[in-house]
Coordinates of C-alpha atoms and ligand atoms in Angstrom, one line a residue:
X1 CA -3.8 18.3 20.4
X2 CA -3.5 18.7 17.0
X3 CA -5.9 16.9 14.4
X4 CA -4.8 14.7 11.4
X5 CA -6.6 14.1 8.7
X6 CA -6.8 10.2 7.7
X7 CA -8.8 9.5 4.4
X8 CA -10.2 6.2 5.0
X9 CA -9.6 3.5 2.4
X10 CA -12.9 1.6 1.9
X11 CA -15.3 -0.9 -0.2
X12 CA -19.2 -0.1 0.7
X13 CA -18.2 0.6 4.3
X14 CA -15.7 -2.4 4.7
X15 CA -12.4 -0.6 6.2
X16 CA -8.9 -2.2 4.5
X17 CA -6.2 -2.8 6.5
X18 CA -4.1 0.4 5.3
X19 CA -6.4 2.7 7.4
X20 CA -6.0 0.6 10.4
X21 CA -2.0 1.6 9.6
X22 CA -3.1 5.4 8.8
X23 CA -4.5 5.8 12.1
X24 CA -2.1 4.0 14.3
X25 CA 0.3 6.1 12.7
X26 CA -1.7 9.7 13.0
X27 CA -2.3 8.9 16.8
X28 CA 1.5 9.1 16.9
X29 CA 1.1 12.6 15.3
X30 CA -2.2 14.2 17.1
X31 CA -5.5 13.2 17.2
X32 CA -7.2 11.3 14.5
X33 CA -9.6 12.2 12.5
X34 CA -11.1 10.2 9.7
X35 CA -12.5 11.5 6.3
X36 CA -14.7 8.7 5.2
X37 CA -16.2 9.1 1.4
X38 CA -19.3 7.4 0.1
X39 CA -21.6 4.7 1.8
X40 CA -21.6 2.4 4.3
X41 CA -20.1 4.5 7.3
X42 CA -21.5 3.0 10.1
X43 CA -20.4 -0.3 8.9
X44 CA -16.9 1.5 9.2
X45 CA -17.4 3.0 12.2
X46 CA -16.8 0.1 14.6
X47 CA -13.5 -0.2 12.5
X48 CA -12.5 3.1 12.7
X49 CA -13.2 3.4 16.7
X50 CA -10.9 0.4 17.2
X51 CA -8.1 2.1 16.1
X52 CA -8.3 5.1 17.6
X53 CA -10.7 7.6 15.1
X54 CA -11.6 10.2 17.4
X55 CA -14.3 11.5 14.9
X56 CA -15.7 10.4 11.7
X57 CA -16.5 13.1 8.9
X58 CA -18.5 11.3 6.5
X59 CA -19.1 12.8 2.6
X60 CA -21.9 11.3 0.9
X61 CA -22.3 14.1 -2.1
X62 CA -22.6 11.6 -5.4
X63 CA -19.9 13.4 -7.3
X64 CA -17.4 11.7 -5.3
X65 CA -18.0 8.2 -6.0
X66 CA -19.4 9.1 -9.6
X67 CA -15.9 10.6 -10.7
X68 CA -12.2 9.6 -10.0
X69 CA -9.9 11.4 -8.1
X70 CA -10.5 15.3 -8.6
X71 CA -13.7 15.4 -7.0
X72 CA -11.8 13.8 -3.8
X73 CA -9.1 16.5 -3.7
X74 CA -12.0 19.4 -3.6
X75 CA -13.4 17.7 -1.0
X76 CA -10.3 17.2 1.2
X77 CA -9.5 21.0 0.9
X78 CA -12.7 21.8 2.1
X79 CA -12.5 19.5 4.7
X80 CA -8.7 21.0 5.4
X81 CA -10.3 24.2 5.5
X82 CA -12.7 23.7 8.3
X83 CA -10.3 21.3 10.4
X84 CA -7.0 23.1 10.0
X85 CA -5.4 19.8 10.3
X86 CA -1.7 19.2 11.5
X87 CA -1.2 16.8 8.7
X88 CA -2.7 14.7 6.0
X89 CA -2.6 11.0 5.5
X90 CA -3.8 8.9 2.4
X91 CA -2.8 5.5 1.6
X92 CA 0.1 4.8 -1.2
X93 CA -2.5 3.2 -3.6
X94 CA -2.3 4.3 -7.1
X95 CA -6.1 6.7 -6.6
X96 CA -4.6 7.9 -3.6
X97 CA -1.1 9.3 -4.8
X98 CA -2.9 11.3 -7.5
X99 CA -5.4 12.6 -4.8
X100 CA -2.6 13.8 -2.7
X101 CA -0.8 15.7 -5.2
X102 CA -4.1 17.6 -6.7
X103 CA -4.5 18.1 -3.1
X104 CA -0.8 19.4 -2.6
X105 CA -1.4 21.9 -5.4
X106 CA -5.1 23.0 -3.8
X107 CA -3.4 23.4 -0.6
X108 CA -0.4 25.0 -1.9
X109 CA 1.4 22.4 0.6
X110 CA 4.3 20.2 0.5
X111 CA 3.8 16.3 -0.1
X112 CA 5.9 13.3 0.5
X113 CA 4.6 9.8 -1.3
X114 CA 5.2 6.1 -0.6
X115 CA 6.2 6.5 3.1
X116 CA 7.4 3.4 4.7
X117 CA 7.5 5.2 8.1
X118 CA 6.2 8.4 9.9
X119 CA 7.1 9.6 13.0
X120 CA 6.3 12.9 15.0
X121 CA 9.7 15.4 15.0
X122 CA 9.9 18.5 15.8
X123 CA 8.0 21.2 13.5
X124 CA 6.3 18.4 12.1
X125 CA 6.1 14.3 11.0
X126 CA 9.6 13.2 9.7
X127 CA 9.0 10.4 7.0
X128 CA 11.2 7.4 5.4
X129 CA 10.7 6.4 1.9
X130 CA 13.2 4.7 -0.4
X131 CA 14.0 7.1 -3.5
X132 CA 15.2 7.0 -6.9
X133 CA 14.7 3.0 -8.1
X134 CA 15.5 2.2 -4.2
X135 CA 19.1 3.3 -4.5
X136 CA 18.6 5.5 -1.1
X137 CA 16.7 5.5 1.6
X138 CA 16.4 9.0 3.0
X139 CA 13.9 10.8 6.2
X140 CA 12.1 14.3 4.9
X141 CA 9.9 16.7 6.6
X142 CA 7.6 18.9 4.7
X143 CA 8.2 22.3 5.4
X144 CA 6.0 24.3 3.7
X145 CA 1.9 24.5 4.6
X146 CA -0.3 21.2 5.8
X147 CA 1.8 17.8 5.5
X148 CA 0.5 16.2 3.0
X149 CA 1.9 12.6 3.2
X150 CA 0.5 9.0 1.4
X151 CA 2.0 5.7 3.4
X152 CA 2.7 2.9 1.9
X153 CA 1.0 -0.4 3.1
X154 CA 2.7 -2.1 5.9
X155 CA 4.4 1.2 7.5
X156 CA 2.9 0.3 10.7
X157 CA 1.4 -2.5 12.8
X158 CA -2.5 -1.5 13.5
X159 CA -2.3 -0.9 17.0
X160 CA -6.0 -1.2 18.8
X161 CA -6.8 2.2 20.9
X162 CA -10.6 1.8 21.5
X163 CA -12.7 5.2 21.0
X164 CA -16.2 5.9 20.0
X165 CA -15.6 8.3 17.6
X166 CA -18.6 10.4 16.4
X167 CA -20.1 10.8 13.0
X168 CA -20.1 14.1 11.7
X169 CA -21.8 15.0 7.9
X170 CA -19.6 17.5 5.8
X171 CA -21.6 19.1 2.9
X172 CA -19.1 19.7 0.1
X173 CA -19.7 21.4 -3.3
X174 CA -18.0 19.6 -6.1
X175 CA -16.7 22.1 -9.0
X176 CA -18.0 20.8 -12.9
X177 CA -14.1 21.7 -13.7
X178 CA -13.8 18.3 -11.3
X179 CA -16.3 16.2 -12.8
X180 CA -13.7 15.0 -15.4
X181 CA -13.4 11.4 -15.3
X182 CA -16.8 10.0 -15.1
X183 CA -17.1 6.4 -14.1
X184 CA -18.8 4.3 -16.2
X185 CA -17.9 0.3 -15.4
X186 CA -15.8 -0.6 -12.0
X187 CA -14.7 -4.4 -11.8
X188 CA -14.3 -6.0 -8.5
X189 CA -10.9 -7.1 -7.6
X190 CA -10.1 -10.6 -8.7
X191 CA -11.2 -13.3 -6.1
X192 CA -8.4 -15.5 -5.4
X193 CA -8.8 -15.7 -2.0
X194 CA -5.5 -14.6 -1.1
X195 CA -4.5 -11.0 0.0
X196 CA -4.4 -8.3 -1.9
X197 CA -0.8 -8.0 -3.5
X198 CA 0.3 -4.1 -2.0
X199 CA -1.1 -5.1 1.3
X200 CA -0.3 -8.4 1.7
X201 CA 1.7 -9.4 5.1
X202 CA 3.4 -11.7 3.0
X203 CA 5.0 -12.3 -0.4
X204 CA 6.1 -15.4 -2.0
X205 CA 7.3 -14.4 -5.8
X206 CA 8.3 -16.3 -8.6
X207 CA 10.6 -15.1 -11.4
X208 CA 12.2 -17.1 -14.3
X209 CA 13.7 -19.7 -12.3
X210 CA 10.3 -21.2 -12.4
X211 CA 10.2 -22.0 -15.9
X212 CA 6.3 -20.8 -15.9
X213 CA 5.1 -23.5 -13.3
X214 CA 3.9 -20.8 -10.5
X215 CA 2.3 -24.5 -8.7
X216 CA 5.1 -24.6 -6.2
X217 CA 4.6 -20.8 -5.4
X218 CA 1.2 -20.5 -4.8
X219 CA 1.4 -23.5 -3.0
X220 CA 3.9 -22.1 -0.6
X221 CA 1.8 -18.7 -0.4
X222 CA -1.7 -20.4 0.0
X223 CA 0.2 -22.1 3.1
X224 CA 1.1 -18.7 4.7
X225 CA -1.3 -17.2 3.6
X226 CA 0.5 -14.6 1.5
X227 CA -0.1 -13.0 -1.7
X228 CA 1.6 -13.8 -5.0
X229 CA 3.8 -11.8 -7.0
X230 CA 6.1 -12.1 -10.0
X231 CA 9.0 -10.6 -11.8
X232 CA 8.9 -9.0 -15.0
X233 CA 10.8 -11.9 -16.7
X234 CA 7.5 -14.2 -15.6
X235 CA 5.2 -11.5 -16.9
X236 CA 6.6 -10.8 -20.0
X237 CA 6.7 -14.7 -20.7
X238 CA 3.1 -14.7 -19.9
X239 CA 3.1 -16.9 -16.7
X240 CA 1.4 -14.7 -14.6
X241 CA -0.8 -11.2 -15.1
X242 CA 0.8 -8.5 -14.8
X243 CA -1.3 -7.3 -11.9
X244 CA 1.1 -9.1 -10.0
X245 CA 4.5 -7.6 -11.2
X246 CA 6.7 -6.2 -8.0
X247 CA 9.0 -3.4 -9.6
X248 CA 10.2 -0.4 -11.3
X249 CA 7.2 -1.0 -13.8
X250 CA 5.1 -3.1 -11.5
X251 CA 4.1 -3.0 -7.4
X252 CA 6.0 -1.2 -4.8
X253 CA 5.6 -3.4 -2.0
X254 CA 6.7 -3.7 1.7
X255 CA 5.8 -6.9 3.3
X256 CA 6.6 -8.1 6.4
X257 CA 7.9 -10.9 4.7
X258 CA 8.9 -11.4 0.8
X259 CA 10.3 -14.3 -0.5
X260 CA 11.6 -13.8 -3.8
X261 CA 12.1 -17.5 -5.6
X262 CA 13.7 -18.2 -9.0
X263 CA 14.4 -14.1 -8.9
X264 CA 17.8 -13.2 -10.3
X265 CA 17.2 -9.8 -8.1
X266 CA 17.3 -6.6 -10.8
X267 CA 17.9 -3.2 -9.7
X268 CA 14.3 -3.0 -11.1
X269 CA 13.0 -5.7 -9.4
X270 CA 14.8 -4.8 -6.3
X271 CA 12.6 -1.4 -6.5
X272 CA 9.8 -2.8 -5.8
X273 CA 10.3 -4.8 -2.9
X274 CA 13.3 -3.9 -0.8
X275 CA 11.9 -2.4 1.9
X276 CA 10.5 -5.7 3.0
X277 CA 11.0 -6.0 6.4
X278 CA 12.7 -10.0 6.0
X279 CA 13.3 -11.0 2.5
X280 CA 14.2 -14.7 2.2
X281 CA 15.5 -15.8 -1.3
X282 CA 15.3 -19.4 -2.7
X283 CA 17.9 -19.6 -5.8
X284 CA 19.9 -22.3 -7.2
X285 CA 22.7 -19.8 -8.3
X286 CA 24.5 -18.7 -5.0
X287 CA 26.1 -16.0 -7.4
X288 CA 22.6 -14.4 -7.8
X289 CA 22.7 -10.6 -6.7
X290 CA 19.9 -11.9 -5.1
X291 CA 21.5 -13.1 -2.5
X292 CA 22.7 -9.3 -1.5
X293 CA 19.9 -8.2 -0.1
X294 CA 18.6 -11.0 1.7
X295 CA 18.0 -11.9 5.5
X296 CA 17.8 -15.6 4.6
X297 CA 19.3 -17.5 1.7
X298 CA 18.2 -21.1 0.4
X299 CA 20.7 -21.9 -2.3
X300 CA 19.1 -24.8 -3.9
X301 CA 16.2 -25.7 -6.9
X302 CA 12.8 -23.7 -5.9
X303 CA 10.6 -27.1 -6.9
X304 CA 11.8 -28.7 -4.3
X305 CA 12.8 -26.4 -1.7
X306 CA 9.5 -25.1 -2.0
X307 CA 6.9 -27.9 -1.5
X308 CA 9.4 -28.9 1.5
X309 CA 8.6 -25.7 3.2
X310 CA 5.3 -25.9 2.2
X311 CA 4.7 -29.4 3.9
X312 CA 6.9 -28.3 6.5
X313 CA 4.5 -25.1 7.1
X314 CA 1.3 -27.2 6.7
X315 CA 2.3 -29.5 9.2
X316 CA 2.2 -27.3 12.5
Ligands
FAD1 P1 16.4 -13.8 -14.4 O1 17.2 -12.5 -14.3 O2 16.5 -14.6 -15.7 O3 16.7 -14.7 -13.2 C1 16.2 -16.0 -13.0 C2 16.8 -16.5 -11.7 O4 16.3 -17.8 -11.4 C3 18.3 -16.7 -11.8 O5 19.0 -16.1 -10.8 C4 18.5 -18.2 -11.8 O6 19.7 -18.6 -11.1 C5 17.3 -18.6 -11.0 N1 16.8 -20.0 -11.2 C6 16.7 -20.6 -12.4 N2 16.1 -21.8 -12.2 C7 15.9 -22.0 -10.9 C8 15.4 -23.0 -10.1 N3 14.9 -24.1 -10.6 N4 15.3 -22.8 -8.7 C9 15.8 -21.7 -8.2 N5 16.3 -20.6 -8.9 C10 16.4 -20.8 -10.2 N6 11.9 -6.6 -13.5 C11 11.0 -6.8 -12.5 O7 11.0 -7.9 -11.9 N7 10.1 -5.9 -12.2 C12 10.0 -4.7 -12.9 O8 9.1 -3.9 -12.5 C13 10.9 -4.4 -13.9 N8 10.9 -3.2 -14.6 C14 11.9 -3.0 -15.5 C15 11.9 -1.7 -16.1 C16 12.9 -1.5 -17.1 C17 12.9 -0.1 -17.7 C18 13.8 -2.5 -17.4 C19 14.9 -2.2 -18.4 C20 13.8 -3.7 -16.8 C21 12.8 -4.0 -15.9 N9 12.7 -5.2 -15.2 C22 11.9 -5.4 -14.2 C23 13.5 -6.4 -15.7 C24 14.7 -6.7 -14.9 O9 15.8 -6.0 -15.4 C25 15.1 -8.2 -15.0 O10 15.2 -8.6 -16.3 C26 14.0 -9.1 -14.4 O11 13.7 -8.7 -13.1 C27 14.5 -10.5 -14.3 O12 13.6 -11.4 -13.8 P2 14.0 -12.7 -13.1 O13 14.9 -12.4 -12.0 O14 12.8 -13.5 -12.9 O15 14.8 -13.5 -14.3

């Protein structure tokens, strides 16, 4: 069976839920095999085993977690080199696009970004991502050199497959063209106890509609435990960071569940967030374009539909 290449997604060893989805996905595909940068791999390891890692290569050469990005891409062709893999899969996150397509150019391969599924086909994985603002959805193969392919979050349920995957170290030489963008400060993500927005299961986002009190929101996320979001009209006004954005000029999100409230439903916003698996929409307007796209419709006022469902939620 063929190996595939999975660069593992990590802080200091702790394994984020996107590579559990990378490997459920490249066992579908061949044999996994993950590429793990920096420290902390055998806090990884037990991770990586659970979901089906059938060996670890683990990069500790300092010029990878001293620079951004180019120093990565070297290393994954080396890597590529050595383990002629069937296919390569990095996570959708804004470091990881921009490894894959220096990688694509080293490689001289195709690449597809922001997959919202993979599955194997013949001559190779077939992909589904939605293109151009959302507008289509379409399936692609690449179909020239190694498959180069970054998945969004949520593509795939992590699936346990127990292994004991061994650790192997990969000495890689690091170019001083790659030693570009040194890094001199890294701030931790912001603890707000609640999921990470891109990964996040679930969504609850507020837009205008909620005349800048984002109470009733968070109060509905905090009670399924989801992450928050916004629309651009709730940025701009300067009710919430625009960290938080889901769009065109914000996240690209795919949640199980998103729950867009007090969001009219943009073409721009719609971008970012309609390939949610369930979208539920809380809108007083039942005229809102909203409305199109949506599994589930609450016409009615979000302040109180809102802390109703969260009471509602809270109680069982
Ligand atoms: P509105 O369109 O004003 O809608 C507010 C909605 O709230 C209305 O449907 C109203 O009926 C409802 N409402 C009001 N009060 C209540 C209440 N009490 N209870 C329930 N419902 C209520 N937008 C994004 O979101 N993300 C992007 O990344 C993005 N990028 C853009 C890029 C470009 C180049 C451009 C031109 C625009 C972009 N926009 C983006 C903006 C987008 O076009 C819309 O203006 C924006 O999405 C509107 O935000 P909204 O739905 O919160 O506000």
């Amino acid at each position: 069976m063929s190996n595939v290449l999975v660069l593992v997604d990590h802080t200091a060893g702790k394994v984020r839920k996107t590579t559990a989805e990378l490997l459920t996905i490249a066992r579908r595909l061949g044999e996994p095999v993950a590429v793990f940068i920096g420290d902390g791999v055998q806090e990884a390891l037990p991770a990586l085993g659970q979901y089906g890692a059938t060996k670890v290569i683990a990069l500790t050469n300092a010029d990878l977690t001293q620079y951004l990005v180019a120093p990565k891409a070297e290393a994954l062709q080396q890597v590529a080199a050595k383990v002629e893999p069937a296919a390569i899969l990095i996570a959708s996150s804004t470091e990881g696009k921009e490894v894959a397509a220096r990688l694509a150019v080293k490689l001289d391969s195709g690449l597809i970004t922001d997959a919202v599924d993979v599955v194997a086909g013949d001559g190779g994985p077939v992909t589904t991502q939605s293109v151009f603002a959302g507008n289509y959805t379409v399936q692609a193969k690449v179909t020239h050199g190694t498959p180069i392919i970054t998945v969004k979050p949520n593509a795939a349920t992590p699936e346990a497959a127990e292994t004991s995957p061994e650790v192997e170290e990969f000495d890689v030489t690091i170019s001083d063209a790659a030693k570009t963008a040194r890094i001199t400060e890294s701030k931790p993500r912001e603890a707000t106890g609640r999921p990470e927005l891109t990964e996040a299961a679930i969504i609850v986002s507020g837009g205008r509609g909620t005349g800048g009190d984002f109470g009733p929101i968070e109060a509905f996320a905090d009670s399924l435990g989801a992450a928050v979001g916004a629309s651009r009209a709730a940025v701009d006004s300067g009710w919430y960071p625009h960290a938080y954005q889901v769009g065109q000029t914000g996240k690209t999100v795919s949640p199980q569940l998103y729950v867009a409230a007090g969001i009219s439903g943009a073409i721009q916003h719609r971008a970012g967030m309609q390939t949610s698996k369930t979208i539920v929409a809380v809108n007083k307007d039942e005229e809102a374009p909203i409305f199109e796209l949506v599994d589930f419709g609450v016409v009615g006022d979000l302040h109180k539909v809102l802390p109703a469902a969260t009471e509602e939620v809270t109680k069982r």
